Short mmCIF file of C-alpha atoms and ligand atoms in Angstrom, two decimals:
data_model
loop_
_atom_site.label_atom_id
_atom_site.label_comp_id
_atom_site.label_asym_id
_atom_site.label_seq_id
_atom_site.Cartn_x
_atom_site.Cartn_y
_atom_site.Cartn_z
CA MET Q 1 7.95 22.11 8.67
CA HIS Q 2 5.19 24.37 7.43
CA ARG Q 3 5.75 28.10 7.53
CA THR Q 4 2.88 30.02 9.08
CA PRO Q 5 1.33 32.01 6.26
CA LYS Q 6 1.50 35.75 6.79
CA PRO Q 7 -1.25 38.05 5.63
CA ARG Q 8 0.18 40.37 3.02
CA ALA Q 9 -2.43 42.97 2.39
CA ARG Q 10 -6.12 43.51 2.13
CA GLN Q 11 -7.86 42.04 -0.86
CA SER Q 12 -8.59 45.48 -2.24
CA GLU Q 13 -4.84 46.21 -2.51
CA ILE Q 14 -4.08 43.05 -4.48
CA PRO Q 15 -4.68 42.63 -8.20
CA GLN Q 16 -7.31 39.97 -8.83
CA ASN Q 17 -5.01 37.82 -10.94
CA GLU Q 18 -2.50 37.72 -8.10
CA LEU Q 19 -5.21 36.55 -5.74
CA LEU Q 20 -5.87 33.68 -8.09
CA GLY Q 21 -2.17 32.88 -8.49
CA GLU Q 22 -0.80 29.55 -7.40
CA ARG Q 23 1.09 30.87 -4.39
CA SER Q 24 -1.50 33.17 -2.91
CA GLU Q 25 -4.98 32.56 -1.71
CA ALA Q 26 -7.91 34.55 -0.32
CA LEU Q 27 -9.07 33.62 3.15
CA ASP Q 28 -12.26 34.74 4.86
CA VAL Q 29 -11.36 35.86 8.37
CA GLY Q 30 -13.59 34.09 10.86
CA ALA Q 31 -12.24 35.25 14.22
CA VAL Q 32 -9.60 37.66 15.45
CA GLY Q 33 -7.78 37.53 18.78
CA ALA Q 34 -4.50 38.34 20.50
CA GLY Q 35 -1.91 36.04 22.01
CA ARG Q 36 1.04 37.01 24.22
CA HIS Q 37 3.21 38.05 21.30
CA ASN Q 38 1.03 38.37 18.24
CA SER Q 39 -2.42 39.07 17.07
CA PHE Q 40 -3.97 36.17 15.26
CA ALA Q 41 -6.89 35.49 13.03
CA ILE Q 42 -8.57 32.31 12.03
CA GLY Q 43 -9.16 32.23 8.30
CA VAL Q 44 -11.09 29.73 6.27
CA ASP Q 45 -9.25 28.41 3.25
CA ARG Q 46 -12.17 28.24 0.87
CA GLY Q 47 -10.39 26.14 -1.73
CA ARG Q 48 -10.03 23.26 0.69
CA GLY Q 49 -12.68 24.11 3.31
CA ARG Q 50 -9.97 24.07 6.01
CA ALA Q 51 -9.31 26.52 8.79
CA ARG Q 52 -5.88 28.13 8.96
CA VAL Q 53 -4.47 30.12 11.84
CA LEU Q 54 -2.81 33.29 10.59
CA THR Q 55 -0.37 35.34 12.56
CA ILE Q 56 -1.13 38.93 11.76
CA GLU Q 57 0.92 42.01 12.33
CA ARG Q 58 -1.86 44.50 11.85
CA ALA Q 59 -4.63 43.95 14.35
CA SER Q 60 -6.85 46.06 12.14
CA ILE Q 61 -8.07 43.08 10.12
CA GLY Q 62 -11.59 42.42 11.21
CA ARG Q 63 -13.93 39.47 11.30
CA GLY Q 64 -15.66 38.83 7.98
CA GLU Q 65 -12.95 40.57 5.97
CA GLN Q 66 -10.81 38.88 3.36
CA VAL Q 67 -7.05 38.65 3.39
CA ALA Q 68 -4.66 37.31 0.82
CA VAL Q 69 -1.90 35.09 2.17
CA ASP Q 70 1.34 33.80 0.79
CA LEU Q 71 0.93 30.07 0.90
CA PRO Q 72 3.69 27.80 2.03
CA LEU Q 73 5.25 25.91 -0.87
CA LYS Q 74 2.93 23.21 -2.08
CA LYS Q 75 4.53 19.79 -1.88
CA ALA Q 76 4.02 17.15 -4.52
CA LEU Q 77 5.17 13.54 -4.32
CA LEU Q 78 5.67 11.73 -7.62
CA THR Q 79 6.07 8.02 -8.05
CA GLY Q 80 7.71 7.27 -11.39
CA ILE Q 81 9.68 10.54 -11.34
CA THR Q 82 12.45 8.93 -13.41
CA GLY Q 83 10.02 8.06 -16.23
CA GLN Q 84 8.83 10.16 -19.17
CA ASP Q 85 5.81 11.77 -17.48
CA GLY Q 86 7.56 12.05 -14.13
CA ALA Q 87 10.32 14.13 -15.69
CA TYR Q 88 7.94 16.47 -17.52
CA LEU Q 89 5.65 16.80 -14.50
CA ALA Q 90 8.54 17.48 -12.11
CA GLU Q 91 9.76 20.25 -14.43
CA PHE Q 92 6.23 21.67 -14.68
CA LEU Q 93 5.63 21.65 -10.91
CA LEU Q 94 9.03 23.16 -10.10
CA ALA Q 95 8.23 26.01 -12.51
CA LYS Q 96 4.98 26.52 -10.59
CA GLY Q 97 6.90 26.89 -7.34
CA TYR Q 98 6.23 23.45 -5.86
CA GLU Q 99 8.60 21.50 -3.67
CA VAL Q 100 8.83 18.24 -5.61
CA HIS Q 101 9.58 14.89 -4.01
CA GLY Q 102 10.13 11.85 -6.16
CA ILE Q 103 10.40 8.14 -5.50
CA LYS Q 104 13.15 6.45 -7.44
CA ARG Q 105 14.02 2.79 -7.51
CA ARG Q 106 17.37 1.41 -6.49
CA SER Q 107 19.17 0.41 -9.67
CA SER Q 108 22.62 -1.01 -10.30
CA SER Q 109 23.33 1.83 -12.73
CA PHE Q 110 22.25 5.47 -12.82
CA ASN Q 111 18.54 5.74 -13.66
CA THR Q 112 17.94 9.49 -13.35
CA ASP Q 113 18.90 10.58 -16.90
CA ARG Q 114 15.55 12.23 -17.54
CA ILE Q 115 15.70 14.40 -14.42
CA ASP Q 116 19.43 15.07 -14.16
CA HIS Q 117 18.90 18.62 -15.42
CA LEU Q 118 16.58 19.24 -12.44
CA TYR Q 119 18.81 17.57 -9.84
CA GLU Q 120 19.82 19.62 -6.82
CA ASP Q 121 22.68 18.63 -4.58
CA PRO Q 122 21.36 17.39 -1.21
CA HIS Q 123 23.66 19.98 0.46
CA THR Q 124 21.87 22.85 -1.28
CA GLN Q 125 19.85 24.89 1.21
CA GLY Q 126 16.15 25.14 0.38
CA ARG Q 127 16.34 22.76 -2.56
CA ARG Q 128 13.01 22.02 -4.16
CA LEU Q 129 13.69 18.62 -5.73
CA VAL Q 130 14.17 15.77 -3.31
CA LEU Q 131 14.54 12.10 -4.27
CA HIS Q 132 13.66 9.19 -1.99
CA TYR Q 133 14.44 5.55 -2.59
CA GLY Q 134 11.33 3.44 -2.81
CA ASP Q 135 9.18 1.02 -4.69
CA LEU Q 136 5.47 0.62 -5.32
CA THR Q 137 5.71 -2.98 -4.15
CA ASP Q 138 6.94 -1.91 -0.70
CA ALA Q 139 4.09 -0.64 1.49
CA ALA Q 140 6.27 0.16 4.50
CA ASN Q 141 8.52 2.31 2.34
CA LEU Q 142 5.58 4.20 0.84
CA ILE Q 143 4.08 4.88 4.27
CA ARG Q 144 7.40 6.19 5.56
CA VAL Q 145 8.01 8.46 2.57
CA ILE Q 146 4.47 9.87 2.65
CA GLN Q 147 4.66 10.36 6.41
CA THR Q 148 7.94 12.24 6.05
CA VAL Q 149 6.88 14.43 3.12
CA ARG Q 150 3.19 14.96 4.02
CA PRO Q 151 2.48 15.99 0.42
CA ASP Q 152 -0.40 18.18 -0.74
CA GLU Q 153 -0.56 16.19 -3.96
CA ILE Q 154 0.51 12.68 -4.89
CA TYR Q 155 0.88 11.74 -8.56
CA ASN Q 156 1.05 7.98 -8.98
CA LEU Q 157 2.93 7.74 -12.28
CA GLY Q 158 5.08 4.76 -11.38
CA ALA Q 159 4.29 1.53 -13.22
CA GLN Q 160 5.62 -1.35 -15.25
CA SER Q 161 4.19 0.51 -18.22
CA HIS Q 162 5.08 -1.69 -21.20
CA VAL Q 163 2.08 -3.63 -22.50
CA ALA Q 164 4.09 -6.35 -24.29
CA VAL Q 165 6.35 -6.86 -21.24
CA SER Q 166 3.28 -7.28 -19.03
CA PHE Q 167 2.54 -10.59 -20.78
CA GLU Q 168 6.00 -11.78 -19.62
CA THR Q 169 5.81 -10.32 -16.11
CA ALA Q 170 2.10 -10.47 -15.35
CA GLU Q 171 2.32 -10.99 -11.59
CA TYR Q 172 4.91 -8.25 -11.09
CA THR Q 173 2.84 -5.89 -13.25
CA ALA Q 174 -0.22 -6.56 -11.07
CA ASN Q 175 1.82 -6.01 -7.92
CA ALA Q 176 3.32 -2.69 -9.00
CA ASP Q 177 0.50 -1.27 -11.14
CA ALA Q 178 -2.62 -2.51 -9.34
CA LEU Q 179 -1.56 -3.00 -5.72
CA GLY Q 180 0.86 -0.07 -5.90
CA ALA Q 181 -2.09 2.31 -6.22
CA LEU Q 182 -3.87 0.58 -3.34
CA ARG Q 183 -0.77 0.88 -1.14
CA LEU Q 184 -0.59 4.63 -1.75
CA LEU Q 185 -4.29 5.14 -1.04
CA GLU Q 186 -4.04 3.10 2.14
CA ALA Q 187 -0.96 5.03 3.20
CA ILE Q 188 -2.92 8.28 2.89
CA ARG Q 189 -5.60 6.82 5.19
CA ILE Q 190 -3.20 5.24 7.68
CA ILE Q 191 -1.31 8.52 8.13
CA GLY Q 192 -4.59 10.46 8.32
CA LEU Q 193 -3.96 12.71 5.32
CA GLN Q 194 -7.41 12.24 3.75
CA SER Q 195 -8.31 15.91 4.03
CA ARG Q 196 -4.88 17.22 3.05
CA THR Q 197 -3.54 15.08 0.23
CA ARG Q 198 -4.96 14.98 -3.28
CA PHE Q 199 -4.25 11.86 -5.31
CA TYR Q 200 -3.76 11.41 -9.06
CA GLN Q 201 -3.84 7.92 -10.60
CA ALA Q 202 -2.26 7.37 -14.02
CA SER Q 203 -5.07 5.45 -15.69
CA THR Q 204 -4.84 4.54 -19.33
CA SER Q 205 -6.71 4.13 -22.59
CA GLU Q 206 -5.43 0.52 -22.51
CA MET Q 207 -8.39 -0.10 -20.18
CA PHE Q 208 -10.68 0.37 -23.22
CA GLY Q 209 -8.72 -2.42 -24.96
CA LYS Q 210 -11.14 -4.16 -27.30
CA VAL Q 211 -13.05 -0.95 -27.74
CA GLN Q 212 -16.80 -1.02 -27.21
CA GLU Q 213 -17.43 2.29 -28.99
CA ALA Q 214 -15.51 4.98 -30.83
CA PRO Q 215 -14.35 7.50 -29.80
CA GLN Q 216 -13.80 6.49 -26.16
CA SER Q 217 -14.90 8.80 -23.35
CA GLU Q 218 -15.29 8.62 -19.55
CA THR Q 219 -18.52 6.62 -20.02
CA THR Q 220 -17.20 4.01 -22.47
CA PRO Q 221 -17.20 0.48 -20.95
CA PHE Q 222 -13.76 -1.01 -20.31
CA TYR Q 223 -12.42 -4.24 -21.89
CA PRO Q 224 -8.69 -4.56 -21.10
CA ARG Q 225 -6.58 -6.83 -23.31
CA SER Q 226 -3.34 -7.32 -21.39
CA PRO Q 227 -2.12 -7.99 -17.84
CA TYR Q 228 -1.10 -4.31 -17.86
CA GLY Q 229 -4.59 -3.17 -18.85
CA VAL Q 230 -6.21 -5.41 -16.24
CA ALA Q 231 -3.85 -4.20 -13.49
CA LYS Q 232 -4.52 -0.57 -14.42
CA LEU Q 233 -8.25 -1.23 -14.33
CA TYR Q 234 -7.95 -2.40 -10.71
CA ALA Q 235 -5.98 0.75 -9.85
CA HIS Q 236 -8.61 2.85 -11.61
CA TRP Q 237 -11.55 1.35 -9.71
CA ILE Q 238 -9.79 1.32 -6.33
CA THR Q 239 -9.17 5.04 -6.82
CA VAL Q 240 -12.88 5.57 -7.51
CA ASN Q 241 -13.75 3.40 -4.51
CA TYR Q 242 -11.50 5.30 -2.08
CA ARG Q 243 -12.97 8.58 -3.34
CA GLU Q 244 -16.50 7.33 -2.69
CA ALA Q 245 -15.84 5.35 0.49
CA TYR Q 246 -13.51 7.73 2.34
CA GLY Q 247 -14.04 11.08 0.63
CA LEU Q 248 -10.49 11.23 -0.69
CA PHE Q 249 -9.73 13.82 -3.34
CA ALA Q 250 -8.67 11.12 -5.78
CA CYS Q 251 -8.81 11.40 -9.58
CA SER Q 252 -7.93 9.15 -12.48
CA GLY Q 253 -6.63 10.59 -15.69
CA ILE Q 254 -7.48 8.18 -18.50
CA LEU Q 255 -4.63 9.20 -20.75
CA PHE Q 256 -4.23 8.07 -24.33
CA ASN Q 257 -0.75 7.38 -25.72
CA HIS Q 258 1.60 10.29 -25.25
CA GLU Q 259 5.13 10.47 -26.47
CA SER Q 260 8.14 12.78 -26.52
CA PRO Q 261 11.88 12.75 -27.21
CA ILE Q 262 12.35 11.15 -23.75
CA ARG Q 263 9.83 8.35 -24.40
CA GLY Q 264 11.18 4.90 -23.49
CA GLU Q 265 13.10 3.51 -26.48
CA THR Q 266 10.96 0.35 -26.79
CA PHE Q 267 7.58 2.04 -27.26
CA VAL Q 268 6.74 2.09 -30.93
CA SER Q 269 6.96 5.86 -31.52
CA ARG Q 270 10.47 6.18 -30.11
CA LYS Q 271 11.54 2.88 -31.62
CA ILE Q 272 10.61 4.31 -35.02
CA THR Q 273 12.21 7.77 -34.62
CA ARG Q 274 15.35 6.34 -33.05
CA GLY Q 275 15.60 3.45 -35.52
CA LEU Q 276 15.17 5.58 -38.64
CA ALA Q 277 17.53 8.26 -37.31
CA ARG Q 278 20.20 5.61 -36.73
CA ILE Q 279 19.66 4.18 -40.21
CA HIS Q 280 19.98 7.69 -41.63
CA ALA Q 281 23.26 8.17 -39.73
CA GLY Q 282 24.60 4.86 -41.10
CA LEU Q 283 24.58 3.11 -37.71
CA GLU Q 284 21.91 0.52 -38.55
CA GLN Q 285 20.37 -1.12 -41.62
CA CYS Q 286 16.78 -2.05 -40.86
CA LEU Q 287 13.98 -1.41 -38.37
CA TYR Q 288 11.93 -4.45 -37.24
CA LEU Q 289 8.36 -3.79 -36.11
CA GLY Q 290 5.23 -5.77 -35.18
CA ASN Q 291 1.65 -4.81 -36.01
CA LEU Q 292 1.82 -1.96 -38.55
CA ASP Q 293 -1.98 -1.63 -38.67
CA ALA Q 294 -2.43 -0.62 -35.01
CA LEU Q 295 -4.15 2.75 -34.68
CA ARG Q 296 -3.37 5.12 -31.83
CA ASP Q 297 -4.33 8.59 -30.64
CA TRP Q 298 -0.83 9.98 -30.03
CA GLY Q 299 -0.28 13.22 -28.11
CA HIS Q 300 2.72 15.00 -26.57
CA ALA Q 301 3.65 14.23 -22.95
CA ARG Q 302 4.27 17.92 -22.21
CA ASP Q 303 0.59 18.66 -22.91
CA TYR Q 304 -0.58 15.67 -20.92
CA VAL Q 305 1.22 16.44 -17.64
CA ARG Q 306 -0.49 19.84 -17.63
CA ALA Q 307 -3.82 17.98 -17.65
CA GLN Q 308 -2.67 15.81 -14.72
CA TRP Q 309 -2.00 18.90 -12.63
CA LEU Q 310 -5.24 20.60 -13.68
CA MET Q 311 -7.26 17.62 -12.43
CA LEU Q 312 -5.92 18.12 -8.91
CA GLN Q 313 -6.72 21.85 -8.90
CA GLN Q 314 -10.48 21.39 -9.38
CA PRO Q 315 -13.05 21.96 -6.62
CA GLU Q 316 -14.27 18.34 -6.92
CA PRO Q 317 -12.38 15.15 -7.77
CA GLN Q 318 -13.39 13.62 -11.11
CA ASP Q 319 -11.97 11.35 -13.80
CA PHE Q 320 -11.03 12.66 -17.23
CA VAL Q 321 -10.11 11.28 -20.64
CA ILE Q 322 -7.10 13.07 -22.10
CA ALA Q 323 -6.55 12.62 -25.83
CA THR Q 324 -6.07 14.54 -29.06
CA GLY Q 325 -9.10 13.10 -30.90
CA GLU Q 326 -6.85 12.29 -33.87
CA GLN Q 327 -5.78 8.82 -34.95
CA HIS Q 328 -2.80 7.51 -36.93
CA SER Q 329 -1.48 4.04 -37.75
CA VAL Q 330 1.98 2.71 -36.92
CA ARG Q 331 2.61 2.58 -40.67
CA GLU Q 332 1.78 6.29 -40.94
CA PHE Q 333 4.07 7.11 -38.03
CA VAL Q 334 6.91 5.43 -39.95
CA GLU Q 335 6.11 7.40 -43.13
CA ARG Q 336 5.99 10.73 -41.29
CA ALA Q 337 9.24 10.12 -39.41
CA GLY Q 338 10.90 9.00 -42.66
CA GLU Q 339 9.71 12.12 -44.51
CA HIS Q 340 11.30 14.24 -41.83
CA LEU Q 341 14.62 12.52 -42.58
CA GLY Q 342 14.27 12.97 -46.33
CA MET Q 343 13.15 9.37 -46.91
CA ASN Q 344 10.14 8.33 -48.98
CA ILE Q 345 8.97 5.04 -47.47
CA VAL Q 346 6.46 3.00 -49.49
CA TRP Q 347 5.04 -0.42 -48.60
CA SER Q 348 5.11 -3.68 -50.48
CA GLY Q 349 3.86 -7.20 -49.63
CA SER Q 350 1.50 -8.13 -46.82
CA GLY Q 351 1.39 -9.77 -43.37
CA ILE Q 352 4.77 -10.79 -42.02
CA ASP Q 353 6.27 -10.29 -45.50
CA GLU Q 354 5.40 -6.63 -45.70
CA ILE Q 355 8.41 -4.35 -46.17
CA GLY Q 356 8.97 -0.61 -46.16
CA ILE Q 357 11.24 0.60 -48.99
CA ASP Q 358 12.85 4.01 -49.27
CA THR Q 359 12.28 4.95 -52.93
CA ARG Q 360 15.19 7.43 -52.76
CA SER Q 361 17.87 4.89 -51.71
CA GLN Q 362 15.97 1.79 -52.94
CA LYS Q 363 16.80 0.14 -49.59
CA VAL Q 364 14.45 -1.95 -47.46
CA LEU Q 365 14.32 0.00 -44.23
CA VAL Q 366 11.42 -1.67 -42.41
CA ARG Q 367 10.52 -5.34 -41.94
CA VAL Q 368 7.93 -7.14 -39.81
CA ASP Q 369 9.09 -9.40 -36.98
CA PRO Q 370 6.26 -11.46 -35.41
CA ARG Q 371 8.02 -11.45 -32.05
CA TYR Q 372 6.62 -7.94 -31.59
CA PHE Q 373 3.04 -9.20 -31.97
CA ARG Q 374 1.05 -9.44 -28.74
CA PRO Q 375 -1.09 -12.42 -27.63
CA THR Q 376 -4.08 -10.07 -27.55
CA GLU Q 377 -3.80 -6.75 -29.35
CA VAL Q 378 -5.51 -3.39 -28.90
CA ASP Q 379 -6.21 -2.61 -32.54
CA THR Q 380 -7.56 0.89 -32.27
CA LEU Q 381 -7.77 3.74 -29.76
CA LEU Q 382 -9.31 7.16 -30.27
CA GLY Q 383 -10.19 9.49 -27.41
CA ASP Q 384 -12.97 11.99 -26.83
CA ALA Q 385 -11.55 14.60 -24.43
CA SER Q 386 -14.52 16.97 -24.60
CA LYS Q 387 -15.08 16.77 -20.81
CA ALA Q 388 -11.48 17.89 -20.23
CA HIS Q 389 -11.95 20.75 -22.71
CA ARG Q 390 -15.14 21.83 -20.97
CA VAL Q 391 -14.23 21.40 -17.29
CA LEU Q 392 -10.44 21.80 -17.20
CA GLY Q 393 -10.10 24.17 -20.15
CA TRP Q 394 -7.48 21.71 -21.42
CA LYS Q 395 -6.61 21.28 -25.07
CA PRO Q 396 -3.44 19.85 -26.59
CA GLU Q 397 -1.12 22.55 -27.89
CA LEU Q 398 1.27 20.38 -29.88
CA THR Q 399 0.24 18.67 -33.12
CA PHE Q 400 1.09 15.18 -34.34
CA ALA Q 401 3.45 16.68 -36.95
CA GLN Q 402 5.26 18.71 -34.26
CA LEU Q 403 5.54 15.63 -32.04
CA VAL Q 404 7.10 13.51 -34.80
CA ALA Q 405 9.43 16.35 -35.86
CA GLU Q 406 10.66 16.97 -32.30
CA MET Q 407 11.29 13.28 -31.68
CA VAL Q 408 13.11 12.77 -34.99
CA ASN Q 409 15.27 15.87 -34.47
CA GLU Q 410 16.39 14.77 -31.01
CA ASP Q 411 17.07 11.21 -32.13
CA MET Q 412 19.02 12.54 -35.10
CA ASP Q 413 21.23 14.53 -32.69
CA HIS Q 414 21.93 11.38 -30.67
CA ALA Q 415 22.59 9.32 -33.83
CA GLU Q 416 24.97 11.92 -35.30
CA ARG Q 417 26.90 12.03 -32.02
CA ASP Q 418 27.20 8.22 -32.06
CA ALA Q 419 28.28 8.30 -35.73
CA ILE Q 420 31.07 10.78 -34.92
CA ILE Q 421 32.24 8.58 -32.03
CA ARG Q 422 32.29 5.55 -34.32
CA ARG Q 423 34.16 7.41 -37.08
CA HIS Q 424 36.89 8.15 -34.54
CA GLY Q 425 37.33 4.46 -33.87
CA TYR Q 426 35.42 4.14 -30.61
CA ARG Q 427 32.75 1.54 -29.92
CA VAL Q 428 29.14 2.68 -29.89
CA PRO Q 429 26.86 0.37 -27.93
CA THR Q 430 23.86 -0.86 -29.92
CA ARG Q 431 20.84 -1.33 -27.72
CA HIS Q 432 17.90 -3.37 -29.01
CA GLU Q 433 14.94 -5.22 -27.63
P1 NAP W 1 7.58 5.22 -17.99
O1 NAP W 1 8.41 6.18 -18.77
O2 NAP W 1 7.69 3.77 -18.26
O3 NAP W 1 7.92 5.47 -16.44
C1 NAP W 1 7.49 4.59 -15.45
C2 NAP W 1 8.10 5.02 -14.14
O4 NAP W 1 7.67 4.10 -13.13
C3 NAP W 1 9.64 4.99 -14.11
O5 NAP W 1 10.08 6.06 -13.30
C4 NAP W 1 9.93 3.66 -13.43
O6 NAP W 1 11.18 3.64 -12.79
C5 NAP W 1 8.82 3.65 -12.40
N1 NAP W 1 8.53 2.33 -11.86
C6 NAP W 1 8.38 1.17 -12.52
N2 NAP W 1 8.13 0.17 -11.65
C7 NAP W 1 8.13 0.72 -10.41
C8 NAP W 1 7.97 0.21 -9.11
N3 NAP W 1 7.76 -1.07 -8.88
N4 NAP W 1 8.06 1.08 -8.07
C9 NAP W 1 8.30 2.39 -8.28
N5 NAP W 1 8.47 2.93 -9.49
C10 NAP W 1 8.39 2.10 -10.55
O7 NAP W 1 6.03 5.60 -18.09
P2 NAP W 1 5.37 6.98 -18.56
O8 NAP W 1 5.18 6.94 -20.02
O9 NAP W 1 6.08 8.10 -17.93
O10 NAP W 1 3.92 6.83 -17.94
C11 NAP W 1 3.63 7.31 -16.63
C12 NAP W 1 2.42 6.58 -16.10
O11 NAP W 1 1.31 6.82 -16.95
C13 NAP W 1 2.56 5.07 -16.01
O12 NAP W 1 1.84 4.64 -14.89
C14 NAP W 1 1.88 4.58 -17.28
O13 NAP W 1 1.40 3.27 -17.10
C15 NAP W 1 0.78 5.59 -17.43
N6 NAP W 1 0.33 5.89 -18.78
C16 NAP W 1 1.22 6.21 -19.75
C17 NAP W 1 0.76 6.54 -21.01
C18 NAP W 1 1.72 6.91 -22.11
O14 NAP W 1 1.30 6.87 -23.27
N7 NAP W 1 2.93 7.32 -21.81
C19 NAP W 1 -0.61 6.55 -21.28
C20 NAP W 1 -1.49 6.23 -20.26
C21 NAP W 1 -1.02 5.92 -19.00
P3 NAP W 1 12.54 3.28 -13.60
O15 NAP W 1 12.93 4.56 -14.31
O16 NAP W 1 13.47 2.89 -12.53
O17 NAP W 1 12.21 2.18 -14.56
N1 GDD W 2 6.29 -1.45 -28.60
C1 GDD W 2 6.10 -1.80 -29.88
N2 GDD W 2 7.15 -2.26 -30.60
N3 GDD W 2 4.85 -1.69 -30.39
C2 GDD W 2 4.69 -2.03 -31.69
C3 GDD W 2 5.74 -2.49 -32.48
C4 GDD W 2 7.03 -2.61 -31.91
O1 GDD W 2 7.99 -3.03 -32.55
N4 GDD W 2 5.25 -2.69 -33.73
C5 GDD W 2 3.96 -2.41 -33.71
N5 GDD W 2 3.60 -1.99 -32.46
C6 GDD W 2 2.23 -1.65 -32.03
C7 GDD W 2 1.78 -2.34 -30.75
O2 GDD W 2 1.36 -3.67 -31.04
C8 GDD W 2 0.64 -1.41 -30.35
O3 GDD W 2 -0.54 -1.76 -31.03
C9 GDD W 2 1.10 -0.04 -30.84
O4 GDD W 2 2.18 -0.28 -31.74
C10 GDD W 2 1.59 0.87 -29.74
O5 GDD W 2 2.50 0.16 -28.94
P1 GDD W 2 3.33 0.88 -27.77
O6 GDD W 2 4.03 2.05 -28.30
O7 GDD W 2 4.15 -0.18 -27.10
O8 GDD W 2 2.21 1.45 -26.81
P2 GDD W 2 0.87 0.79 -26.23
O9 GDD W 2 -0.28 1.44 -26.92
O10 GDD W 2 0.93 -0.67 -26.21
O11 GDD W 2 0.94 1.27 -24.71
C11 GDD W 2 1.31 2.61 -24.39
O12 GDD W 2 0.17 3.42 -24.34
C12 GDD W 2 -0.76 3.09 -23.31
C13 GDD W 2 -1.95 4.05 -23.44
O13 GDD W 2 -2.82 3.59 -24.43
C14 GDD W 2 2.06 2.59 -23.07
O14 GDD W 2 2.59 3.86 -22.83
C15 GDD W 2 1.14 2.25 -21.92
O15 GDD W 2 1.82 2.43 -20.68
C16 GDD W 2 -0.06 3.21 -21.97
O16 GDD W 2 -0.95 2.93 -20.93
#
């Protein structure tokens, strides 16, 4: 239930920066009156163009004046809260004072590793992280969760997000990634939350696919190259359509690749840092990769979730490209990660016979396995995020070198722990894909 916001003080008594803070807001008082128990005022919430009824204790506030109010906690609902971005965004929103609701899928084993540090026992009074079972393929479930939570902001981060896997599970990917977005948008309409709930869609640079120009910006034509890219393109355009057709505050963030130590282990960045760290710790011998020539614009997920939030705080809904504007190859990612582990990886041979040799140990550490090639590849991606710089004031804070270093360090910790366990005679599971 929403708490009625209480006026705290006159604007003149409140420092300007506090007025602009996330939890307090200036309202223009439109009318003042008295009920049986309280005086009240009707204020206009300028940020959202909505009227709010304020209960006031001091009847001295007059029409046309401004008051600052403590806002009730903002509520955000995240699909994909158990994924990389969901975990970083949940942490970010909790630090901003939000009540965060997340949709998690039923799984036969625990699937909340990335958010376990944020977990609050359901018996805790006033907890600010609440998980709901659900699935993007289940419209009835989404309607019920949204109706229960009545969120101020929805971040649709949930997806079958692996490009290579989307060639194997094309129909499911379309169902979850394309229709999932539609189901959420429809739920907002069905429940009548159009004027309350802001919607963020996790669009992707994969939509640029076979790129039509470089670098890619909000105006670059799309040419998706996988069932994942095609599904995301539907979600992107349906978000635009609902914004235009029904006036929803709905934005798409066209995010380029972003990674972190909690990146899924089968995306190439994490596969490299984890694989080389395990080789370094003596747990594995060789890392098998696909297309070493692919070029990506890799950023850090922590920077990118900040951009997601910023998009929903703007006066008007718009779409934004989020990228670093810097490009590296898979081969270069391997070299950088190796350097961080004291390896000097050089390349020899070509095509599927290319190998990466560590000149220090003289061992072959990297080989090519064609099973990681894709039927249609996205060869190169490079983003132009100048609109985000200009309008959102967003710039990435973490560099490529810092990203690689952080990922390698964390994977080295995991590998060393596994090596200790193995040295003591216990089995360490080896997980591959
Ligand atoms: P991720 O780590 O793969 O997380 C995906 C999340 O979606 C997980 O929580 C997953 O749940 C959930 N999910 C999958 N299928 C679902 C379904 N049918 N119903 C409900 N939830 C489902 O992805 P990410 O890297 O955090 O990316 C977040 C979003 O941004 C995704 O939509 C992705 O496509 C998009 N994106 C990512 C990047 C990037 O470089 N990371 C770039 C552009 C766009 P489980 O944990 O149970 O699997
Ligand atoms: N996964 C993987 N595994 N990719 C490899 C490998 C390998 O062994 N070897 C080479 N690659 C190449 C892929 O062919 C691709 O060109 C590049 O490395 C990056 O692959 P991924 O890390 O799997 O990411 P992605 O670019 O296909 O997709 C990611 O970024 C998109 C944004 O552009 C995902 O996070 C998508 O969800 C996201 O939308």
